[in-house]
Amino acid sequence: MKMINDNFQNRKQYNIPKAQLVLTDIPYNLGNNAYASNPQWYKDGDNANGESELAGKQFFDTDKNFNLNEFFHFCSKLLKPEPKKKGEAGCMIVFCSFEQQFTLIEVAKKYGFSNYIPMSFYKNYSPQVLKVNMRVVGNTEYALLFYRDKLPKFNNEGRMIFNSLPFHRDNKTTKIHPTQKPIELLKDLIRLFTDEGDVVIDPCAGSGSTLLASEMINRKSFGFEIKKEFVRDFEKHIATNIQKDLF
C-alpha cells in the first residue's frame, strides 16, 4: 500500500506496476454548488443558524477543471495491457456525478475503453435533507465500469450481480475527505474484479480508502493524490487506526 503525493501523470518516476483494476472517484466539477442541499451549507446543519463557512464553496480547488482527456490517457497506461486469455482482462471503475456519465463514455472511447456498464449505489439515507419538502430526494451515487474489448476478470462465484448495489454506510472509518466512499463497498468491488495479489490503483486517491480496502483483502495498492492535506491525514489515519480498521 503506497500513497504518493503527486499527479498521476508523473507515474513513470515511481515505477508503479500495471493494475488489474483502476478504482477511483474523480472530481465532480460541482464548483461552488458542492454543498448545495447538504446541511453543511448552514451552521451546525440548521438553516435557522444562517450560512456556514462552506456556503458557496467548492469541496476543493481541483473540483472545477478536472481534465478528462488527461485522466483517461494516463489510466490507459496504468491499466495492464489486454491479455490474450479470456477472463483475465482488467477494467476501470469510475465514481462520478450523474451528469458526468455521458461525457465520460464519449471520452473513454478515445482511449480504448469502448465498452461500459453503468452502475448505481443506493443508500438508505439521503444527504439532501434541505429538500425534505420535495417528494423525491437523492440517495444514489453513480459509477461507470469501463473495459476495452474482452470482458474483465469477474469473481461472481456463480451468482448474478446486479448493476445497482447497496451503498454501505461507514460509521467506523475516519472521514478525511468530503466524497469518501465506504470501505465495505470498496472491498466488495475489489473482490469482484481482482484476485489476491493483484494490483489496484487509484489515480485520485483522496482519503486513501481504496488503498485501505485493498490492503484489508490482500491486494497491492497504489494511489496518487495531489492535495498534501489528504495525504497527511491518510498517513495519520493509517498510523493510528490501521489495527482498528483491519480487525
PDB file of C-alpha atoms in Angstrom:
ATOM      1  CA  MET A   1       0.000   0.000   0.000  1.00  0.00           C
ATOM      2  CA  LYS A   2       1.539   3.275  -1.118  1.00  0.00           C
ATOM      3  CA  MET A   3       0.070   6.787  -1.268  1.00  0.00           C
ATOM      4  CA  ILE A   4       2.022   9.206  -3.486  1.00  0.00           C
ATOM      5  CA  ASN A   5       1.672  12.968  -3.103  1.00  0.00           C
ATOM      6  CA  ASP A   6       1.867  13.745  -6.810  1.00  0.00           C
ATOM      7  CA  ASN A   7      -0.184  13.884 -10.009  1.00  0.00           C
ATOM      8  CA  PHE A   8      -0.786  10.511 -11.660  1.00  0.00           C
ATOM      9  CA  GLN A   9       0.726  11.993 -14.838  1.00  0.00           C
ATOM     10  CA  ASN A  10       4.129  11.639 -13.142  1.00  0.00           C
ATOM     11  CA  ARG A  11       3.654   7.893 -12.634  1.00  0.00           C
ATOM     12  CA  LYS A  12       6.790   6.855 -14.566  1.00  0.00           C
ATOM     13  CA  GLN A  13       9.213   8.071 -11.908  1.00  0.00           C
ATOM     14  CA  TYR A  14       7.597   5.854  -9.260  1.00  0.00           C
ATOM     15  CA  ASN A  15       7.907   2.509 -11.065  1.00  0.00           C
ATOM     16  CA  ILE A  16       4.276   1.570 -10.351  1.00  0.00           C
ATOM     17  CA  PRO A  17       3.246  -1.873 -11.647  1.00  0.00           C
ATOM     18  CA  LYS A  18       0.341  -2.182 -14.075  1.00  0.00           C
ATOM     19  CA  ALA A  19      -3.060  -2.540 -12.441  1.00  0.00           C
ATOM     20  CA  GLN A  20      -5.729  -5.203 -12.749  1.00  0.00           C
ATOM     21  CA  LEU A  21      -8.235  -2.625 -11.526  1.00  0.00           C
ATOM     22  CA  VAL A  22      -8.269   1.159 -11.597  1.00  0.00           C
ATOM     23  CA  LEU A  23     -10.808   2.243  -8.986  1.00  0.00           C
ATOM     24  CA  THR A  24     -11.292   5.932  -8.382  1.00  0.00           C
ATOM     25  CA  ASP A  25     -13.647   8.765  -7.528  1.00  0.00           C
ATOM     26  CA  ILE A  26     -12.997  11.709  -9.831  1.00  0.00           C
ATOM     27  CA  PRO A  27     -13.802  15.366  -9.030  1.00  0.00           C
ATOM     28  CA  TYR A  28     -17.452  16.057  -9.851  1.00  0.00           C
ATOM     29  CA  ASN A  29     -16.862  19.590 -11.178  1.00  0.00           C
ATOM     30  CA  LEU A  30     -19.639  20.949  -8.951  1.00  0.00           C
ATOM     31  CA  GLY A  31     -17.794  24.195  -8.328  1.00  0.00           C
ATOM     32  CA  ASN A  32     -19.464  26.477  -5.767  1.00  0.00           C
ATOM     33  CA  ASN A  33     -22.529  24.242  -5.573  1.00  0.00           C
ATOM     34  CA  ALA A  34     -20.671  21.381  -3.902  1.00  0.00           C
ATOM     35  CA  TYR A  35     -22.647  21.696  -0.655  1.00  0.00           C
ATOM     36  CA  ALA A  36     -25.993  22.565  -2.267  1.00  0.00           C
ATOM     37  CA  SER A  37     -28.889  20.789  -0.487  1.00  0.00           C
ATOM     38  CA  ASN A  38     -26.398  19.459   2.074  1.00  0.00           C
ATOM     39  CA  PRO A  39     -26.919  20.528   5.705  1.00  0.00           C
ATOM     40  CA  GLN A  40     -23.281  21.608   5.969  1.00  0.00           C
ATOM     41  CA  TRP A  41     -24.289  24.716   3.985  1.00  0.00           C
ATOM     42  CA  TYR A  42     -25.666  26.012   7.300  1.00  0.00           C
ATOM     43  CA  LYS A  43     -24.083  26.389  10.724  1.00  0.00           C
ATOM     44  CA  ASP A  44     -24.477  23.138  12.669  1.00  0.00           C
ATOM     45  CA  GLY A  45     -26.583  21.833   9.783  1.00  0.00           C
ATOM     46  CA  ASP A  46     -29.549  24.028  10.739  1.00  0.00           C
ATOM     47  CA  ASN A  47     -30.766  26.707   8.328  1.00  0.00           C
ATOM     48  CA  ALA A  48     -32.107  28.682  11.288  1.00  0.00           C
ATOM     49  CA  ASN A  49     -28.485  29.380  12.232  1.00  0.00           C
ATOM     50  CA  GLY A  50     -27.570  31.031   8.955  1.00  0.00           C
ATOM     51  CA  GLU A  51     -24.970  30.018   6.381  1.00  0.00           C
ATOM     52  CA  SER A  52     -21.734  28.321   7.422  1.00  0.00           C
ATOM     53  CA  GLU A  53     -18.261  28.995   6.043  1.00  0.00           C
ATOM     54  CA  LEU A  54     -18.920  26.220   3.487  1.00  0.00           C
ATOM     55  CA  ALA A  55     -21.815  28.062   1.833  1.00  0.00           C
ATOM     56  CA  GLY A  56     -20.986  28.741  -1.802  1.00  0.00           C
ATOM     57  CA  LYS A  57     -17.675  26.889  -1.527  1.00  0.00           C
ATOM     58  CA  GLN A  58     -16.139  24.072  -3.552  1.00  0.00           C
ATOM     59  CA  PHE A  59     -15.076  20.810  -1.945  1.00  0.00           C
ATOM     60  CA  PHE A  60     -11.525  21.635  -3.045  1.00  0.00           C
ATOM     61  CA  ASP A  61      -9.795  23.813  -5.651  1.00  0.00           C
ATOM     62  CA  THR A  62      -9.415  20.968  -8.165  1.00  0.00           C
ATOM     63  CA  ASP A  63     -13.178  20.453  -8.353  1.00  0.00           C
ATOM     64  CA  LYS A  64     -13.820  22.724 -11.330  1.00  0.00           C
ATOM     65  CA  ASN A  65     -11.354  21.966 -14.131  1.00  0.00           C
ATOM     66  CA  PHE A  66     -10.546  18.247 -13.996  1.00  0.00           C
ATOM     67  CA  ASN A  67      -9.133  17.222 -17.408  1.00  0.00           C
ATOM     68  CA  LEU A  68     -10.857  14.021 -18.536  1.00  0.00           C
ATOM     69  CA  ASN A  69      -8.632  13.535 -21.580  1.00  0.00           C
ATOM     70  CA  GLU A  70      -5.512  13.526 -19.431  1.00  0.00           C
ATOM     71  CA  PHE A  71      -7.227  11.247 -16.936  1.00  0.00           C
ATOM     72  CA  PHE A  72      -8.191   8.564 -19.462  1.00  0.00           C
ATOM     73  CA  HIS A  73      -4.867   8.795 -21.276  1.00  0.00           C
ATOM     74  CA  PHE A  74      -2.900   8.055 -18.140  1.00  0.00           C
ATOM     75  CA  CYS A  75      -5.358   5.444 -16.887  1.00  0.00           C
ATOM     76  CA  SER A  76      -4.947   3.604 -20.177  1.00  0.00           C
ATOM     77  CA  LYS A  77      -1.243   3.431 -19.353  1.00  0.00           C
ATOM     78  CA  LEU A  78      -1.806   2.447 -15.708  1.00  0.00           C
ATOM     79  CA  LEU A  79      -4.101  -0.474 -16.532  1.00  0.00           C
ATOM     80  CA  LYS A  80      -2.349  -3.631 -17.666  1.00  0.00           C
ATOM     81  CA  PRO A  81      -2.498  -4.415 -21.428  1.00  0.00           C
ATOM     82  CA  GLU A  82      -5.343  -6.507 -22.782  1.00  0.00           C
ATOM     83  CA  PRO A  83      -4.352 -10.176 -22.286  1.00  0.00           C
ATOM     84  CA  LYS A  84      -4.836 -12.923 -24.870  1.00  0.00           C
ATOM     85  CA  LYS A  85      -6.514 -15.192 -22.321  1.00  0.00           C
ATOM     86  CA  LYS A  86     -10.219 -14.761 -21.578  1.00  0.00           C
ATOM     87  CA  GLY A  87     -11.328 -13.860 -18.081  1.00  0.00           C
ATOM     88  CA  GLU A  88      -8.129 -12.036 -17.165  1.00  0.00           C
ATOM     89  CA  ALA A  89      -8.695  -8.534 -18.564  1.00  0.00           C
ATOM     90  CA  GLY A  90      -8.512  -5.507 -16.312  1.00  0.00           C
ATOM     91  CA  CYS A  91     -11.089  -2.744 -16.001  1.00  0.00           C
ATOM     92  CA  MET A  92     -11.764   0.704 -14.573  1.00  0.00           C
ATOM     93  CA  ILE A  93     -14.489   1.738 -12.151  1.00  0.00           C
ATOM     94  CA  VAL A  94     -15.007   5.497 -12.023  1.00  0.00           C
ATOM     95  CA  PHE A  95     -17.359   7.085  -9.484  1.00  0.00           C
ATOM     96  CA  CYS A  96     -18.860  10.245 -10.953  1.00  0.00           C
ATOM     97  CA  SER A  97     -21.870  12.532 -10.888  1.00  0.00           C
ATOM     98  CA  PHE A  98     -24.966  11.564 -12.872  1.00  0.00           C
ATOM     99  CA  GLU A  99     -24.345  14.378 -15.365  1.00  0.00           C
ATOM    100  CA  GLN A 100     -20.719  13.372 -15.954  1.00  0.00           C
ATOM    101  CA  GLN A 101     -21.580   9.869 -17.158  1.00  0.00           C
ATOM    102  CA  PHE A 102     -22.395  10.837 -20.732  1.00  0.00           C
ATOM    103  CA  THR A 103     -19.206  12.829 -21.242  1.00  0.00           C
ATOM    104  CA  LEU A 104     -17.097  10.092 -19.621  1.00  0.00           C
ATOM    105  CA  ILE A 105     -18.476   7.466 -22.001  1.00  0.00           C
ATOM    106  CA  GLU A 106     -17.500   9.501 -25.050  1.00  0.00           C
ATOM    107  CA  VAL A 107     -14.028  10.459 -23.810  1.00  0.00           C
ATOM    108  CA  ALA A 108     -13.267   6.877 -22.706  1.00  0.00           C
ATOM    109  CA  LYS A 109     -13.774   5.596 -26.257  1.00  0.00           C
ATOM    110  CA  LYS A 110     -10.910   7.787 -27.472  1.00  0.00           C
ATOM    111  CA  TYR A 111      -8.515   5.902 -25.185  1.00  0.00           C
ATOM    112  CA  GLY A 112      -9.559   2.366 -25.999  1.00  0.00           C
ATOM    113  CA  PHE A 113     -12.316   1.855 -23.415  1.00  0.00           C
ATOM    114  CA  SER A 114     -15.066   1.093 -25.917  1.00  0.00           C
ATOM    115  CA  ASN A 115     -17.318  -0.807 -23.506  1.00  0.00           C
ATOM    116  CA  TYR A 116     -19.012   0.238 -20.296  1.00  0.00           C
ATOM    117  CA  ILE A 117     -21.530  -0.865 -17.683  1.00  0.00           C
ATOM    118  CA  PRO A 118     -23.428   1.840 -15.768  1.00  0.00           C
ATOM    119  CA  MET A 119     -23.546   1.225 -12.022  1.00  0.00           C
ATOM    120  CA  SER A 120     -25.531   2.818  -9.227  1.00  0.00           C
ATOM    121  CA  PHE A 121     -25.328   2.547  -5.455  1.00  0.00           C
ATOM    122  CA  TYR A 122     -28.379   3.239  -3.328  1.00  0.00           C
ATOM    123  CA  LYS A 123     -28.360   4.495   0.254  1.00  0.00           C
ATOM    124  CA  ASN A 124     -30.987   4.062   2.951  1.00  0.00           C
ATOM    125  CA  TYR A 125     -30.459   7.739   3.776  1.00  0.00           C
ATOM    126  CA  SER A 126     -30.016  10.992   1.874  1.00  0.00           C
ATOM    127  CA  PRO A 127     -27.636  13.926   2.369  1.00  0.00           C
ATOM    128  CA  GLN A 128     -30.240  16.157   0.702  1.00  0.00           C
ATOM    129  CA  VAL A 129     -32.080  16.934   3.923  1.00  0.00           C
ATOM    130  CA  LEU A 130     -32.643  20.500   2.786  1.00  0.00           C
ATOM    131  CA  LYS A 131     -35.021  19.122   0.163  1.00  0.00           C
ATOM    132  CA  VAL A 132     -37.344  17.407   2.629  1.00  0.00           C
ATOM    133  CA  ASN A 133     -40.257  19.420   1.286  1.00  0.00           C
ATOM    134  CA  MET A 134     -39.823  17.529  -2.003  1.00  0.00           C
ATOM    135  CA  ARG A 135     -41.357  14.118  -2.635  1.00  0.00           C
ATOM    136  CA  VAL A 136     -38.137  12.818  -4.205  1.00  0.00           C
ATOM    137  CA  VAL A 137     -34.621  13.340  -2.817  1.00  0.00           C
ATOM    138  CA  GLY A 138     -31.334  11.887  -3.961  1.00  0.00           C
ATOM    139  CA  ASN A 139     -29.996   8.751  -2.291  1.00  0.00           C
ATOM    140  CA  THR A 140     -27.982   7.345  -5.199  1.00  0.00           C
ATOM    141  CA  GLU A 141     -24.347   7.527  -6.255  1.00  0.00           C
ATOM    142  CA  TYR A 142     -23.130   6.631  -9.724  1.00  0.00           C
ATOM    143  CA  ALA A 143     -20.163   4.936 -11.341  1.00  0.00           C
ATOM    144  CA  LEU A 144     -19.157   3.574 -14.732  1.00  0.00           C
ATOM    145  CA  LEU A 145     -17.259   0.342 -15.277  1.00  0.00           C
ATOM    146  CA  PHE A 146     -15.056   0.656 -18.372  1.00  0.00           C
ATOM    147  CA  TYR A 147     -13.273  -2.110 -20.255  1.00  0.00           C
ATOM    148  CA  ARG A 148     -11.580  -2.449 -23.629  1.00  0.00           C
ATOM    149  CA  ASP A 149     -12.677  -5.467 -25.709  1.00  0.00           C
ATOM    150  CA  LYS A 150     -12.542  -8.568 -23.526  1.00  0.00           C
ATOM    151  CA  LEU A 151     -14.839  -8.854 -20.535  1.00  0.00           C
ATOM    152  CA  PRO A 152     -12.927  -8.156 -17.320  1.00  0.00           C
ATOM    153  CA  LYS A 153     -11.959 -10.698 -14.694  1.00  0.00           C
ATOM    154  CA  PHE A 154     -15.120 -11.246 -12.695  1.00  0.00           C
ATOM    155  CA  ASN A 155     -15.321 -13.246  -9.468  1.00  0.00           C
ATOM    156  CA  ASN A 156     -19.055 -13.706  -9.081  1.00  0.00           C
ATOM    157  CA  GLU A 157     -18.753 -17.322  -7.860  1.00  0.00           C
ATOM    158  CA  GLY A 158     -21.741 -18.331  -9.952  1.00  0.00           C
ATOM    159  CA  ARG A 159     -24.007 -15.590  -8.645  1.00  0.00           C
ATOM    160  CA  MET A 160     -25.819 -12.964 -10.671  1.00  0.00           C
ATOM    161  CA  ILE A 161     -24.565  -9.477  -9.804  1.00  0.00           C
ATOM    162  CA  PHE A 162     -26.865  -6.520 -10.388  1.00  0.00           C
ATOM    163  CA  ASN A 163     -25.556  -3.153 -11.547  1.00  0.00           C
ATOM    164  CA  SER A 164     -27.468  -1.498  -8.708  1.00  0.00           C
ATOM    165  CA  LEU A 165     -25.879  -2.239  -5.344  1.00  0.00           C
ATOM    166  CA  PRO A 166     -26.347  -1.090  -1.745  1.00  0.00           C
ATOM    167  CA  PHE A 167     -24.145   1.758  -0.544  1.00  0.00           C
ATOM    168  CA  HIS A 168     -22.955   0.615   2.876  1.00  0.00           C
ATOM    169  CA  ARG A 169     -22.928   3.418   5.429  1.00  0.00           C
ATOM    170  CA  ASP A 170     -19.492   3.633   7.027  1.00  0.00           C
ATOM    171  CA  ASN A 171     -19.509   4.973  10.585  1.00  0.00           C
ATOM    172  CA  LYS A 172     -16.242   3.269  11.501  1.00  0.00           C
ATOM    173  CA  THR A 173     -13.547   4.601   9.189  1.00  0.00           C
ATOM    174  CA  THR A 174     -12.178   8.056   9.976  1.00  0.00           C
ATOM    175  CA  LYS A 175     -13.628  10.526   7.471  1.00  0.00           C
ATOM    176  CA  ILE A 176     -10.988  12.791   5.943  1.00  0.00           C
ATOM    177  CA  HIS A 177     -12.492  13.563   2.524  1.00  0.00           C
ATOM    178  CA  PRO A 178     -15.924  15.021   1.586  1.00  0.00           C
ATOM    179  CA  THR A 179     -16.716  12.314  -1.003  1.00  0.00           C
ATOM    180  CA  GLN A 180     -15.050   9.384   0.784  1.00  0.00           C
ATOM    181  CA  LYS A 181     -16.556   6.009  -0.159  1.00  0.00           C
ATOM    182  CA  PRO A 182     -17.389   3.282   2.383  1.00  0.00           C
ATOM    183  CA  ILE A 183     -14.677   0.690   2.979  1.00  0.00           C
ATOM    184  CA  GLU A 184     -17.092  -2.254   2.712  1.00  0.00           C
ATOM    185  CA  LEU A 185     -18.387  -1.071  -0.674  1.00  0.00           C
ATOM    186  CA  LEU A 186     -14.839  -0.704  -1.997  1.00  0.00           C
ATOM    187  CA  LYS A 187     -13.910  -4.150  -0.681  1.00  0.00           C
ATOM    188  CA  ASP A 188     -16.903  -5.673  -2.488  1.00  0.00           C
ATOM    189  CA  LEU A 189     -15.888  -4.100  -5.801  1.00  0.00           C
ATOM    190  CA  ILE A 190     -12.231  -5.062  -5.410  1.00  0.00           C
ATOM    191  CA  ARG A 191     -13.155  -8.671  -4.608  1.00  0.00           C
ATOM    192  CA  LEU A 192     -15.364  -8.848  -7.704  1.00  0.00           C
ATOM    193  CA  PHE A 193     -12.760  -7.690 -10.204  1.00  0.00           C
ATOM    194  CA  THR A 194      -9.423  -8.823  -8.752  1.00  0.00           C
ATOM    195  CA  ASP A 195      -7.744 -11.805  -7.105  1.00  0.00           C
ATOM    196  CA  GLU A 196      -5.483 -11.731  -4.059  1.00  0.00           C
ATOM    197  CA  GLY A 197      -2.104 -10.309  -5.016  1.00  0.00           C
ATOM    198  CA  ASP A 198      -3.484  -8.239  -7.924  1.00  0.00           C
ATOM    199  CA  VAL A 199      -2.679  -4.541  -8.205  1.00  0.00           C
ATOM    200  CA  VAL A 200      -5.305  -1.844  -7.609  1.00  0.00           C
ATOM    201  CA  ILE A 201      -4.527   1.779  -8.495  1.00  0.00           C
ATOM    202  CA  ASP A 202      -6.445   4.918  -7.518  1.00  0.00           C
ATOM    203  CA  PRO A 203      -5.273   7.949  -9.569  1.00  0.00           C
ATOM    204  CA  CYS A 204      -7.378  10.376  -7.458  1.00  0.00           C
ATOM    205  CA  ALA A 205      -6.872   8.730  -4.091  1.00  0.00           C
ATOM    206  CA  GLY A 206      -8.333  11.410  -1.800  1.00  0.00           C
ATOM    207  CA  SER A 207      -8.733   9.799   1.620  1.00  0.00           C
ATOM    208  CA  GLY A 208      -6.876   6.640   0.579  1.00  0.00           C
ATOM    209  CA  SER A 209      -9.906   4.466   1.376  1.00  0.00           C
ATOM    210  CA  THR A 210      -9.387   2.428  -1.812  1.00  0.00           C
ATOM    211  CA  LEU A 211      -5.852   1.643  -0.676  1.00  0.00           C
ATOM    212  CA  LEU A 212      -7.011   0.677   2.800  1.00  0.00           C
ATOM    213  CA  ALA A 213      -9.783  -1.555   1.412  1.00  0.00           C
ATOM    214  CA  SER A 214      -7.278  -3.249  -0.899  1.00  0.00           C
ATOM    215  CA  GLU A 215      -4.863  -3.868   1.961  1.00  0.00           C
ATOM    216  CA  MET A 216      -7.620  -5.482   4.032  1.00  0.00           C
ATOM    217  CA  ILE A 217      -8.245  -8.139   1.377  1.00  0.00           C
ATOM    218  CA  ASN A 218      -4.639  -8.766   0.335  1.00  0.00           C
ATOM    219  CA  ARG A 219      -4.336  -6.726  -2.848  1.00  0.00           C
ATOM    220  CA  LYS A 220      -1.386  -4.489  -3.708  1.00  0.00           C
ATOM    221  CA  SER A 221      -2.444  -0.865  -3.937  1.00  0.00           C
ATOM    222  CA  PHE A 222      -1.044   2.450  -5.099  1.00  0.00           C
ATOM    223  CA  GLY A 223      -2.656   5.877  -5.010  1.00  0.00           C
ATOM    224  CA  PHE A 224      -1.878   9.342  -6.350  1.00  0.00           C
ATOM    225  CA  GLU A 225      -3.190  12.428  -4.564  1.00  0.00           C
ATOM    226  CA  ILE A 226      -2.115  16.000  -5.292  1.00  0.00           C
ATOM    227  CA  LYS A 227      -3.526  17.565  -2.112  1.00  0.00           C
ATOM    228  CA  LYS A 228      -0.932  17.421   0.671  1.00  0.00           C
ATOM    229  CA  GLU A 229      -3.519  17.653   3.439  1.00  0.00           C
ATOM    230  CA  PHE A 230      -5.287  14.485   2.285  1.00  0.00           C
ATOM    231  CA  VAL A 231      -2.005  12.575   2.074  1.00  0.00           C
ATOM    232  CA  ARG A 232      -1.028  13.827   5.531  1.00  0.00           C
ATOM    233  CA  ASP A 233      -4.389  12.852   7.008  1.00  0.00           C
ATOM    234  CA  PHE A 234      -4.252   9.460   5.277  1.00  0.00           C
ATOM    235  CA  GLU A 235      -0.848   8.740   6.772  1.00  0.00           C
ATOM    236  CA  LYS A 236      -2.032   9.851  10.202  1.00  0.00           C
ATOM    237  CA  HIS A 237      -5.172   7.734   9.911  1.00  0.00           C
ATOM    238  CA  ILE A 238      -3.221   4.641   8.870  1.00  0.00           C
ATOM    239  CA  ALA A 239      -0.702   5.116  11.666  1.00  0.00           C
ATOM    240  CA  THR A 240      -3.311   5.487  14.390  1.00  0.00           C
ATOM    241  CA  ASN A 241      -6.232   3.393  13.172  1.00  0.00           C
ATOM    242  CA  ILE A 242      -5.000   0.577  10.956  1.00  0.00           C
ATOM    243  CA  GLN A 243      -5.369  -2.065  13.658  1.00  0.00           C
ATOM    244  CA  LYS A 244      -8.907  -0.925  14.378  1.00  0.00           C
ATOM    245  CA  ASP A 245      -9.893  -0.909  10.696  1.00  0.00           C
ATOM    246  CA  LEU A 246      -8.183  -4.169   9.751  1.00  0.00           C
ATOM    247  CA  PHE A 247      -9.557  -6.092  12.677  1.00  0.00           C
TER     248      PHE A 247
END
